[in-house]
Amino acid sequence: MRHRLAHRKLNRDSAARKALLRGLATQLIEHGTVVTTLERAKELRKVVEPLVALARIDSVNTRRAAASTLYSKKSVGDLFSRVAPANAQRNGGYTRILRLGFRPGDHARRAIIEFVEPNAVKVAEAAPAAN
């Protein structure tokens, strides 16, 4: 039975699981969407949603707390400058998970995890075309 067990193990030890979720969170913040397995997406949501809630208050302390989870300075900057302002009026539920079906090789359930607010998606992709 799974009573009072909070997280999925994802067939990894704790350090590898933490590294996996940190990497996925960094990619989600930088790119706005990530294609992964459904189980990983559900666990990633538990990492990203508190980060967005933390980033709604911009201070040195919250930036350092976010930097301790994310891998790159660029993703910390994107979190505070792009993602948090787009979600300033929401009280939670910053991400959505869309199911994609099954992966051909191992029949794993695939999913897309993305931010709900369209303004949180990377706007810099359209900027070079304007130049």
mmCIF file of N, CA and C in Angstrom:
data_model
loop_
_atom_site.group_PDB
_atom_site.id
_atom_site.type_symbol
_atom_site.label_atom_id
_atom_site.label_comp_id
_atom_site.label_asym_id
_atom_site.label_seq_id
_atom_site.Cartn_x
_atom_site.Cartn_y
_atom_site.Cartn_z
ATOM 1 N N MET A 1 0.828 -1.195 0.000
ATOM 2 C CA MET A 1 0.000 0.000 0.000
ATOM 3 C C MET A 1 0.865 1.249 0.000
ATOM 4 N N ARG A 2 0.315 2.329 -0.540
ATOM 5 C CA ARG A 2 1.081 3.562 -0.683
ATOM 6 C C ARG A 2 0.628 4.633 0.308
ATOM 7 N N HIS A 3 0.207 4.266 1.458
ATOM 8 C CA HIS A 3 -0.273 5.258 2.409
ATOM 9 C C HIS A 3 0.846 6.194 2.843
ATOM 10 N N ARG A 4 0.576 7.484 2.794
ATOM 11 C CA ARG A 4 1.460 8.539 3.286
ATOM 12 C C ARG A 4 2.802 8.612 2.547
ATOM 13 N N LEU A 5 2.855 8.133 1.312
ATOM 14 C CA LEU A 5 4.052 8.253 0.495
ATOM 15 C C LEU A 5 3.827 9.420 -0.465
ATOM 16 N N ALA A 6 4.707 10.409 -0.421
ATOM 17 C CA ALA A 6 4.418 11.676 -1.083
ATOM 18 C C ALA A 6 4.880 11.732 -2.531
ATOM 19 N N HIS A 7 5.934 11.030 -2.907
ATOM 20 C CA HIS A 7 6.524 11.219 -4.223
ATOM 21 C C HIS A 7 6.731 9.896 -4.937
ATOM 22 N N ARG A 8 6.802 9.963 -6.252
ATOM 23 C CA ARG A 8 7.164 8.803 -7.054
ATOM 24 C C ARG A 8 8.689 8.676 -7.061
ATOM 25 N N LYS A 9 9.181 7.456 -7.094
ATOM 26 C CA LYS A 9 10.627 7.255 -7.082
ATOM 27 C C LYS A 9 11.240 7.398 -8.467
ATOM 28 N N LEU A 10 10.472 7.160 -9.526
ATOM 29 C CA LEU A 10 10.922 7.287 -10.910
ATOM 30 C C LEU A 10 12.145 6.424 -11.207
ATOM 31 N N ASN A 11 12.279 5.292 -10.529
ATOM 32 C CA ASN A 11 13.389 4.346 -10.713
ATOM 33 C C ASN A 11 14.756 4.993 -10.545
ATOM 34 N N ARG A 12 14.867 5.932 -9.609
ATOM 35 C CA ARG A 12 16.132 6.626 -9.370
ATOM 36 C C ARG A 12 16.354 6.758 -7.871
ATOM 37 N N ASP A 13 17.632 6.927 -7.489
ATOM 38 C CA ASP A 13 17.889 7.268 -6.099
ATOM 39 C C ASP A 13 17.577 8.747 -5.900
ATOM 40 N N SER A 14 17.659 9.217 -4.683
ATOM 41 C CA SER A 14 17.174 10.565 -4.375
ATOM 42 C C SER A 14 17.979 11.648 -5.087
ATOM 43 N N ALA A 15 19.276 11.482 -5.219
ATOM 44 C CA ALA A 15 20.096 12.499 -5.880
ATOM 45 C C ALA A 15 19.789 12.572 -7.372
ATOM 46 N N ALA A 16 19.638 11.432 -8.020
ATOM 47 C CA ALA A 16 19.329 11.417 -9.448
ATOM 48 C C ALA A 16 17.926 11.954 -9.709
ATOM 49 N N ARG A 17 16.997 11.645 -8.812
ATOM 50 C CA ARG A 17 15.627 12.146 -8.954
ATOM 51 C C ARG A 17 15.589 13.661 -8.800
ATOM 52 N N LYS A 18 16.321 14.179 -7.836
ATOM 53 C CA LYS A 18 16.379 15.628 -7.635
ATOM 54 C C LYS A 18 17.030 16.311 -8.837
ATOM 55 N N ALA A 19 18.092 15.724 -9.379
ATOM 56 C CA ALA A 19 18.754 16.289 -10.547
ATOM 57 C C ALA A 19 17.846 16.264 -11.771
ATOM 58 N N LEU A 20 17.098 15.186 -11.953
ATOM 59 C CA LEU A 20 16.162 15.084 -13.067
ATOM 60 C C LEU A 20 15.104 16.175 -12.996
ATOM 61 N N LEU A 21 14.508 16.360 -11.829
ATOM 62 C CA LEU A 21 13.442 17.353 -11.680
ATOM 63 C C LEU A 21 13.977 18.775 -11.776
ATOM 64 N N ARG A 22 15.195 19.008 -11.292
ATOM 65 C CA ARG A 22 15.797 20.335 -11.438
ATOM 66 C C ARG A 22 16.048 20.654 -12.905
ATOM 67 N N GLY A 23 16.538 19.672 -13.648
ATOM 68 C CA GLY A 23 16.789 19.876 -15.072
ATOM 69 C C GLY A 23 15.509 20.108 -15.847
ATOM 70 N N LEU A 24 14.472 19.335 -15.546
ATOM 71 C CA LEU A 24 13.188 19.527 -16.224
ATOM 72 C C LEU A 24 12.577 20.873 -15.873
ATOM 73 N N ALA A 25 12.708 21.297 -14.621
ATOM 74 C CA ALA A 25 12.173 22.599 -14.219
ATOM 75 C C ALA A 25 12.906 23.727 -14.935
ATOM 76 N N THR A 26 14.216 23.605 -15.070
ATOM 77 C CA THR A 26 14.997 24.614 -15.780
ATOM 78 C C THR A 26 14.556 24.698 -17.237
ATOM 79 N N GLN A 27 14.367 23.550 -17.887
ATOM 80 C CA GLN A 27 13.938 23.544 -19.282
ATOM 81 C C GLN A 27 12.526 24.077 -19.450
ATOM 82 N N LEU A 28 11.642 23.766 -18.513
ATOM 83 C CA LEU A 28 10.268 24.259 -18.601
ATOM 84 C C LEU A 28 10.230 25.777 -18.494
ATOM 85 N N ILE A 29 11.010 26.342 -17.608
ATOM 86 C CA ILE A 29 11.016 27.794 -17.435
ATOM 87 C C ILE A 29 11.652 28.477 -18.645
ATOM 88 N N GLU A 30 12.707 27.883 -19.196
ATOM 89 C CA GLU A 30 13.368 28.506 -20.342
ATOM 90 C C GLU A 30 12.559 28.391 -21.628
ATOM 91 N N HIS A 31 11.908 27.247 -21.851
ATOM 92 C CA HIS A 31 11.240 27.001 -23.125
ATOM 93 C C HIS A 31 9.721 27.112 -23.065
ATOM 94 N N GLY A 32 9.138 27.048 -21.884
ATOM 95 C CA GLY A 32 7.701 27.182 -21.749
ATOM 96 C C GLY A 32 6.937 25.882 -21.852
ATOM 97 N N THR A 33 7.546 24.854 -22.409
ATOM 98 C CA THR A 33 6.883 23.560 -22.539
ATOM 99 C C THR A 33 7.931 22.453 -22.564
ATOM 100 N N VAL A 34 7.569 21.278 -22.049
ATOM 101 C CA VAL A 34 8.458 20.126 -22.019
ATOM 102 C C VAL A 34 7.630 18.891 -22.343
ATOM 103 N N VAL A 35 8.151 18.036 -23.223
ATOM 104 C CA VAL A 35 7.527 16.743 -23.511
ATOM 105 C C VAL A 35 8.275 15.691 -22.721
ATOM 106 N N THR A 36 7.560 14.962 -21.876
ATOM 107 C CA THR A 36 8.177 13.949 -21.023
ATOM 108 C C THR A 36 7.135 12.886 -20.725
ATOM 109 N N THR A 37 7.420 11.983 -19.809
ATOM 110 C CA THR A 37 6.419 10.985 -19.443
ATOM 111 C C THR A 37 5.405 11.609 -18.479
ATOM 112 N N LEU A 38 4.255 11.000 -18.387
ATOM 113 C CA LEU A 38 3.186 11.532 -17.555
ATOM 114 C C LEU A 38 3.588 11.565 -16.081
ATOM 115 N N GLU A 39 4.272 10.543 -15.613
ATOM 116 C CA GLU A 39 4.675 10.486 -14.211
ATOM 117 C C GLU A 39 5.688 11.579 -13.889
ATOM 118 N N ARG A 40 6.640 11.798 -14.797
ATOM 119 C CA ARG A 40 7.615 12.862 -14.584
ATOM 120 C C ARG A 40 6.936 14.229 -14.611
ATOM 121 N N ALA A 41 5.970 14.405 -15.487
ATOM 122 C CA ALA A 41 5.262 15.686 -15.568
ATOM 123 C C ALA A 41 4.508 15.976 -14.279
ATOM 124 N N LYS A 42 3.891 14.956 -13.712
ATOM 125 C CA LYS A 42 3.148 15.155 -12.471
ATOM 126 C C LYS A 42 4.080 15.484 -11.308
ATOM 127 N N GLU A 43 5.253 14.885 -11.293
ATOM 128 C CA GLU A 43 6.228 15.222 -10.254
ATOM 129 C C GLU A 43 6.848 16.589 -10.506
ATOM 130 N N LEU A 44 7.056 16.945 -11.763
ATOM 131 C CA LEU A 44 7.625 18.247 -12.103
ATOM 132 C C LEU A 44 6.704 19.378 -11.668
ATOM 133 N N ARG A 45 5.417 19.154 -11.764
ATOM 134 C CA ARG A 45 4.450 20.164 -11.336
ATOM 135 C C ARG A 45 4.637 20.512 -9.866
ATOM 136 N N LYS A 46 5.009 19.525 -9.049
ATOM 137 C CA LYS A 46 5.222 19.763 -7.622
ATOM 138 C C LYS A 46 6.470 20.586 -7.349
ATOM 139 N N VAL A 47 7.369 20.667 -8.328
ATOM 140 C CA VAL A 47 8.588 21.469 -8.188
ATOM 141 C C VAL A 47 8.375 22.878 -8.743
ATOM 142 N N VAL A 48 7.716 22.977 -9.895
ATOM 143 C CA VAL A 48 7.606 24.256 -10.608
ATOM 144 C C VAL A 48 6.578 25.188 -9.969
ATOM 145 N N GLU A 49 5.456 24.657 -9.535
ATOM 146 C CA GLU A 49 4.398 25.519 -8.990
ATOM 147 C C GLU A 49 4.865 26.300 -7.760
ATOM 148 N N PRO A 50 5.570 25.692 -6.789
ATOM 149 C CA PRO A 50 6.090 26.505 -5.690
ATOM 150 C C PRO A 50 7.130 27.530 -6.126
ATOM 151 N N LEU A 51 7.898 27.224 -7.183
ATOM 152 C CA LEU A 51 8.861 28.195 -7.682
ATOM 153 C C LEU A 51 8.163 29.431 -8.252
ATOM 154 N N VAL A 52 7.075 29.226 -8.988
ATOM 155 C CA VAL A 52 6.341 30.362 -9.554
ATOM 156 C C VAL A 52 5.700 31.172 -8.435
ATOM 157 N N ALA A 53 5.152 30.495 -7.440
ATOM 158 C CA ALA A 53 4.568 31.202 -6.304
ATOM 159 C C ALA A 53 5.631 31.994 -5.549
ATOM 160 N N LEU A 54 6.823 31.440 -5.433
ATOM 161 C CA LEU A 54 7.928 32.129 -4.772
ATOM 162 C C LEU A 54 8.367 33.347 -5.575
ATOM 163 N N ALA A 55 8.362 33.222 -6.893
ATOM 164 C CA ALA A 55 8.870 34.285 -7.761
ATOM 165 C C ALA A 55 7.916 35.467 -7.872
ATOM 166 N N ARG A 56 6.700 35.330 -7.374
ATOM 167 C CA ARG A 56 5.764 36.454 -7.428
ATOM 168 C C ARG A 56 6.225 37.598 -6.540
ATOM 169 N N ILE A 57 7.068 37.290 -5.557
ATOM 170 C CA ILE A 57 7.680 38.325 -4.718
ATOM 171 C C ILE A 57 9.143 38.411 -5.132
ATOM 172 N N ASP A 58 9.519 39.513 -5.775
ATOM 173 C CA ASP A 58 10.876 39.645 -6.295
ATOM 174 C C ASP A 58 11.765 40.295 -5.246
ATOM 175 N N SER A 59 12.656 39.504 -4.681
ATOM 176 C CA SER A 59 13.639 40.012 -3.732
ATOM 177 C C SER A 59 14.908 39.187 -3.875
ATOM 178 N N VAL A 60 15.956 39.630 -3.251
ATOM 179 C CA VAL A 60 17.220 38.908 -3.326
ATOM 180 C C VAL A 60 17.062 37.524 -2.704
ATOM 181 N N ASN A 61 16.331 37.442 -1.603
ATOM 182 C CA ASN A 61 16.149 36.171 -0.921
ATOM 183 C C ASN A 61 15.393 35.169 -1.789
ATOM 184 N N THR A 62 14.320 35.608 -2.447
ATOM 185 C CA THR A 62 13.565 34.679 -3.279
ATOM 186 C C THR A 62 14.348 34.289 -4.531
ATOM 187 N N ARG A 63 15.147 35.203 -5.061
ATOM 188 C CA ARG A 63 15.993 34.852 -6.213
ATOM 189 C C ARG A 63 17.036 33.807 -5.821
ATOM 190 N N ARG A 64 17.598 33.922 -4.635
ATOM 191 C CA ARG A 64 18.576 32.933 -4.186
ATOM 192 C C ARG A 64 17.909 31.580 -3.933
ATOM 193 N N ALA A 65 16.705 31.605 -3.392
ATOM 194 C CA ALA A 65 15.985 30.352 -3.160
ATOM 195 C C ALA A 65 15.663 29.664 -4.484
ATOM 196 N N ALA A 66 15.265 30.439 -5.499
ATOM 197 C CA ALA A 66 14.990 29.858 -6.816
ATOM 198 C C ALA A 66 16.274 29.360 -7.463
ATOM 199 N N ALA A 67 17.366 30.098 -7.282
ATOM 200 C CA ALA A 67 18.649 29.705 -7.865
ATOM 201 C C ALA A 67 19.179 28.418 -7.242
ATOM 202 N N SER A 68 18.783 28.113 -6.011
ATOM 203 C CA SER A 68 19.220 26.870 -5.393
ATOM 204 C C SER A 68 18.527 25.659 -6.010
ATOM 205 N N THR A 69 17.402 25.875 -6.686
ATOM 206 C CA THR A 69 16.694 24.782 -7.342
ATOM 207 C C THR A 69 17.031 24.700 -8.822
ATOM 208 N N LEU A 70 17.083 25.834 -9.511
ATOM 209 C CA LEU A 70 17.300 25.845 -10.957
ATOM 210 C C LEU A 70 18.786 25.782 -11.281
ATOM 211 N N TYR A 71 19.100 25.345 -12.499
ATOM 212 C CA TYR A 71 20.488 25.144 -12.887
ATOM 213 C C TYR A 71 21.150 26.368 -13.501
ATOM 214 N N SER A 72 20.409 27.244 -14.163
ATOM 215 C CA SER A 72 21.067 28.338 -14.873
ATOM 216 C C SER A 72 20.562 29.689 -14.382
ATOM 217 N N LYS A 73 21.435 30.671 -14.463
ATOM 218 C CA LYS A 73 21.050 32.032 -14.101
ATOM 219 C C LYS A 73 20.007 32.581 -15.064
ATOM 220 N N LYS A 74 20.087 32.144 -16.318
ATOM 221 C CA LYS A 74 19.120 32.583 -17.323
ATOM 222 C C LYS A 74 17.701 32.142 -16.942
ATOM 223 N N SER A 75 17.563 30.922 -16.453
ATOM 224 C CA SER A 75 16.237 30.434 -16.080
ATOM 225 C C SER A 75 15.699 31.166 -14.849
ATOM 226 N N VAL A 76 16.581 31.550 -13.929
ATOM 227 C CA VAL A 76 16.141 32.343 -12.770
ATOM 228 C C VAL A 76 15.639 33.703 -13.242
ATOM 229 N N GLY A 77 16.379 34.315 -14.158
ATOM 230 C CA GLY A 77 15.945 35.594 -14.709
ATOM 231 C C GLY A 77 14.633 35.481 -15.453
ATOM 232 N N ASP A 78 14.460 34.413 -16.246
ATOM 233 C CA ASP A 78 13.204 34.201 -16.963
ATOM 234 C C ASP A 78 12.044 33.981 -15.995
ATOM 235 N N LEU A 79 12.309 33.262 -14.920
ATOM 236 C CA LEU A 79 11.264 32.999 -13.929
ATOM 237 C C LEU A 79 10.744 34.296 -13.323
ATOM 238 N N PHE A 80 11.656 35.193 -12.977
ATOM 239 C CA PHE A 80 11.251 36.424 -12.312
ATOM 240 C C PHE A 80 10.792 37.500 -13.285
ATOM 241 N N SER A 81 11.314 37.526 -14.512
ATOM 242 C CA SER A 81 10.955 38.601 -15.434
ATOM 243 C C SER A 81 9.801 38.244 -16.362
ATOM 244 N N ARG A 82 9.597 36.948 -16.642
ATOM 245 C CA ARG A 82 8.593 36.575 -17.626
ATOM 246 C C ARG A 82 7.474 35.723 -17.036
ATOM 247 N N VAL A 83 7.813 34.674 -16.317
ATOM 248 C CA VAL A 83 6.816 33.716 -15.849
ATOM 249 C C VAL A 83 6.007 34.269 -14.679
ATOM 250 N N ALA A 84 6.669 34.816 -13.675
ATOM 251 C CA ALA A 84 5.951 35.310 -12.490
ATOM 252 C C ALA A 84 5.030 36.484 -12.803
ATOM 253 N N PRO A 85 5.438 37.494 -13.586
ATOM 254 C CA PRO A 85 4.487 38.567 -13.898
ATOM 255 C C PRO A 85 3.284 38.094 -14.702
ATOM 256 N N ALA A 86 3.469 37.090 -15.567
ATOM 257 C CA ALA A 86 2.343 36.576 -16.346
ATOM 258 C C ALA A 86 1.340 35.854 -15.454
ATOM 259 N N ASN A 87 1.804 35.315 -14.336
ATOM 260 C CA ASN A 87 0.933 34.573 -13.427
ATOM 261 C C ASN A 87 0.626 35.342 -12.147
ATOM 262 N N ALA A 88 0.790 36.657 -12.161
ATOM 263 C CA ALA A 88 0.620 37.443 -10.946
ATOM 264 C C ALA A 88 -0.812 37.421 -10.430
ATOM 265 N N GLN A 89 -1.782 37.277 -11.303
ATOM 266 C CA GLN A 89 -3.186 37.311 -10.889
ATOM 267 C C GLN A 89 -3.751 35.926 -10.569
ATOM 268 N N ARG A 90 -2.986 34.876 -10.803
ATOM 269 C CA ARG A 90 -3.467 33.517 -10.532
ATOM 270 C C ARG A 90 -3.118 33.116 -9.102
ATOM 271 N N ASN A 91 -3.982 32.333 -8.498
ATOM 272 C CA ASN A 91 -3.754 31.875 -7.131
ATOM 273 C C ASN A 91 -3.203 30.448 -7.076
ATOM 274 N N GLY A 92 -2.736 29.942 -8.173
ATOM 275 C CA GLY A 92 -2.220 28.579 -8.237
ATOM 276 C C GLY A 92 -2.604 27.979 -9.571
ATOM 277 N N GLY A 93 -2.179 26.760 -9.808
ATOM 278 C CA GLY A 93 -2.495 26.114 -11.074
ATOM 279 C C GLY A 93 -1.792 26.790 -12.231
ATOM 280 N N TYR A 94 -0.488 26.981 -12.113
ATOM 281 C CA TYR A 94 0.270 27.706 -13.126
ATOM 282 C C TYR A 94 0.619 26.833 -14.328
ATOM 283 N N THR A 95 0.534 25.523 -14.188
ATOM 284 C CA THR A 95 0.902 24.619 -15.279
ATOM 285 C C THR A 95 -0.279 23.744 -15.657
ATOM 286 N N ARG A 96 -0.234 23.221 -16.884
ATOM 287 C CA ARG A 96 -1.217 22.235 -17.330
ATOM 288 C C ARG A 96 -0.465 21.053 -17.922
ATOM 289 N N ILE A 97 -1.081 19.881 -17.799
ATOM 290 C CA ILE A 97 -0.511 18.659 -18.340
ATOM 291 C C ILE A 97 -1.472 18.127 -19.393
ATOM 292 N N LEU A 98 -0.971 17.953 -20.601
ATOM 293 C CA LEU A 98 -1.757 17.411 -21.706
ATOM 294 C C LEU A 98 -1.197 16.041 -22.064
ATOM 295 N N ARG A 99 -2.050 15.052 -22.120
ATOM 296 C CA ARG A 99 -1.597 13.695 -22.432
ATOM 297 C C ARG A 99 -1.416 13.533 -23.937
ATOM 298 N N LEU A 100 -0.348 12.834 -24.319
ATOM 299 C CA LEU A 100 -0.014 12.665 -25.731
ATOM 300 C C LEU A 100 -0.265 11.262 -26.261
ATOM 301 N N GLY A 101 -0.413 10.303 -25.427
ATOM 302 C CA GLY A 101 -0.515 8.923 -25.887
ATOM 303 C C GLY A 101 0.684 8.145 -25.397
ATOM 304 N N PHE A 102 1.036 7.124 -26.145
ATOM 305 C CA PHE A 102 2.081 6.220 -25.693
ATOM 306 C C PHE A 102 3.322 6.351 -26.567
ATOM 307 N N ARG A 103 4.488 6.225 -25.949
ATOM 308 C CA ARG A 103 5.756 6.286 -26.662
ATOM 309 C C ARG A 103 5.954 4.964 -27.402
ATOM 310 N N PRO A 104 6.385 5.018 -28.662
ATOM 311 C CA PRO A 104 6.465 3.782 -29.452
ATOM 312 C C PRO A 104 7.445 2.743 -28.905
ATOM 313 N N GLY A 105 8.577 3.154 -28.366
ATOM 314 C CA GLY A 105 9.593 2.186 -27.974
ATOM 315 C C GLY A 105 9.220 1.338 -26.779
ATOM 316 N N ASP A 106 8.804 1.983 -25.682
ATOM 317 C CA ASP A 106 8.551 1.242 -24.451
ATOM 318 C C ASP A 106 7.120 1.388 -23.952
ATOM 319 N N HIS A 107 6.264 2.032 -24.736
ATOM 320 C CA HIS A 107 4.851 2.178 -24.417
ATOM 321 C C HIS A 107 4.631 2.983 -23.124
ATOM 322 N N ALA A 108 5.536 3.930 -22.862
ATOM 323 C CA ALA A 108 5.384 4.797 -21.696
ATOM 324 C C ALA A 108 4.367 5.893 -22.030
ATOM 325 N N ARG A 109 3.610 6.321 -21.046
ATOM 326 C CA ARG A 109 2.623 7.380 -21.256
ATOM 327 C C ARG A 109 3.340 8.721 -21.361
ATOM 328 N N ARG A 110 3.158 9.414 -22.490
ATOM 329 C CA ARG A 110 3.814 10.696 -22.702
ATOM 330 C C ARG A 110 2.857 11.835 -22.380
ATOM 331 N N ALA A 111 3.431 12.991 -22.047
ATOM 332 C CA ALA A 111 2.626 14.165 -21.738
ATOM 333 C C ALA A 111 3.423 15.424 -22.044
ATOM 334 N N ILE A 112 2.695 16.506 -22.269
ATOM 335 C CA ILE A 112 3.291 17.830 -22.403
ATOM 336 C C ILE A 112 2.929 18.586 -21.143
ATOM 337 N N ILE A 113 3.910 19.203 -20.517
ATOM 338 C CA ILE A 113 3.637 20.102 -19.404
ATOM 339 C C ILE A 113 4.015 21.494 -19.876
ATOM 340 N N GLU A 114 3.119 22.448 -19.647
ATOM 341 C CA GLU A 114 3.326 23.815 -20.110
ATOM 342 C C GLU A 114 2.676 24.777 -19.139
ATOM 343 N N PHE A 115 3.022 26.060 -19.277
ATOM 344 C CA PHE A 115 2.406 27.079 -18.447
ATOM 345 C C PHE A 115 1.027 27.430 -19.000
ATOM 346 N N VAL A 116 0.092 27.726 -18.115
ATOM 347 C CA VAL A 116 -1.276 28.029 -18.516
ATOM 348 C C VAL A 116 -1.350 29.391 -19.197
ATOM 349 N N GLU A 117 -0.660 30.373 -18.642
ATOM 350 C CA GLU A 117 -0.707 31.724 -19.196
ATOM 351 C C GLU A 117 0.088 31.794 -20.494
ATOM 352 N N PRO A 118 -0.502 32.327 -21.557
ATOM 353 C CA PRO A 118 0.234 32.397 -22.829
ATOM 354 C C PRO A 118 1.387 33.394 -22.791
ATOM 355 N N ASN A 119 1.342 34.398 -21.907
ATOM 356 C CA ASN A 119 2.423 35.379 -21.809
ATOM 357 C C ASN A 119 3.670 34.800 -21.164
ATOM 358 N N ALA A 120 3.544 33.647 -20.492
ATOM 359 C CA ALA A 120 4.694 33.029 -19.845
ATOM 360 C C ALA A 120 5.587 32.315 -20.848
ATOM 361 N N VAL A 121 5.061 32.068 -22.057
ATOM 362 C CA VAL A 121 5.852 31.396 -23.088
ATOM 363 C C VAL A 121 6.903 32.358 -23.606
ATOM 364 N N LYS A 122 8.010 31.822 -24.001
ATOM 365 C CA LYS A 122 9.157 32.625 -24.407
ATOM 366 C C LYS A 122 8.799 33.552 -25.571
ATOM 367 N N VAL A 123 8.968 34.859 -25.371
ATOM 368 C CA VAL A 123 8.648 35.851 -26.384
ATOM 369 C C VAL A 123 9.883 36.166 -27.225
ATOM 370 N N ALA A 124 11.044 35.775 -26.775
ATOM 371 C CA ALA A 124 12.285 36.105 -27.469
ATOM 372 C C ALA A 124 12.401 35.391 -28.813
ATOM 373 N N GLU A 125 11.622 34.341 -29.039
ATOM 374 C CA GLU A 125 11.672 33.634 -30.327
ATOM 375 C C GLU A 125 11.131 34.501 -31.455
ATOM 376 N N ALA A 126 10.149 35.355 -31.181
ATOM 377 C CA ALA A 126 9.559 36.209 -32.197
ATOM 378 C C ALA A 126 10.377 37.477 -32.404
ATOM 379 N N ALA A 127 11.170 37.864 -31.431
ATOM 380 C CA ALA A 127 11.937 39.117 -31.505
ATOM 381 C C ALA A 127 12.994 39.127 -32.615
ATOM 382 N N PRO A 128 13.792 38.062 -32.857
ATOM 383 C CA PRO A 128 14.783 38.117 -33.928
ATOM 384 C C PRO A 128 14.149 38.267 -35.312
ATOM 385 N N ALA A 129 12.932 37.792 -35.527
ATOM 386 C CA ALA A 129 12.285 37.929 -36.827
ATOM 387 C C ALA A 129 11.927 39.380 -37.121
ATOM 388 N N ALA A 130 11.708 40.182 -36.075
ATOM 389 C CA ALA A 130 11.357 41.583 -36.254
ATOM 390 C C ALA A 130 12.551 42.430 -36.637
ATOM 391 N N ASN A 131 13.761 41.967 -36.327
ATOM 392 C CA ASN A 131 14.971 42.746 -36.623
ATOM 393 C C ASN A 131 15.334 42.729 -38.069
#
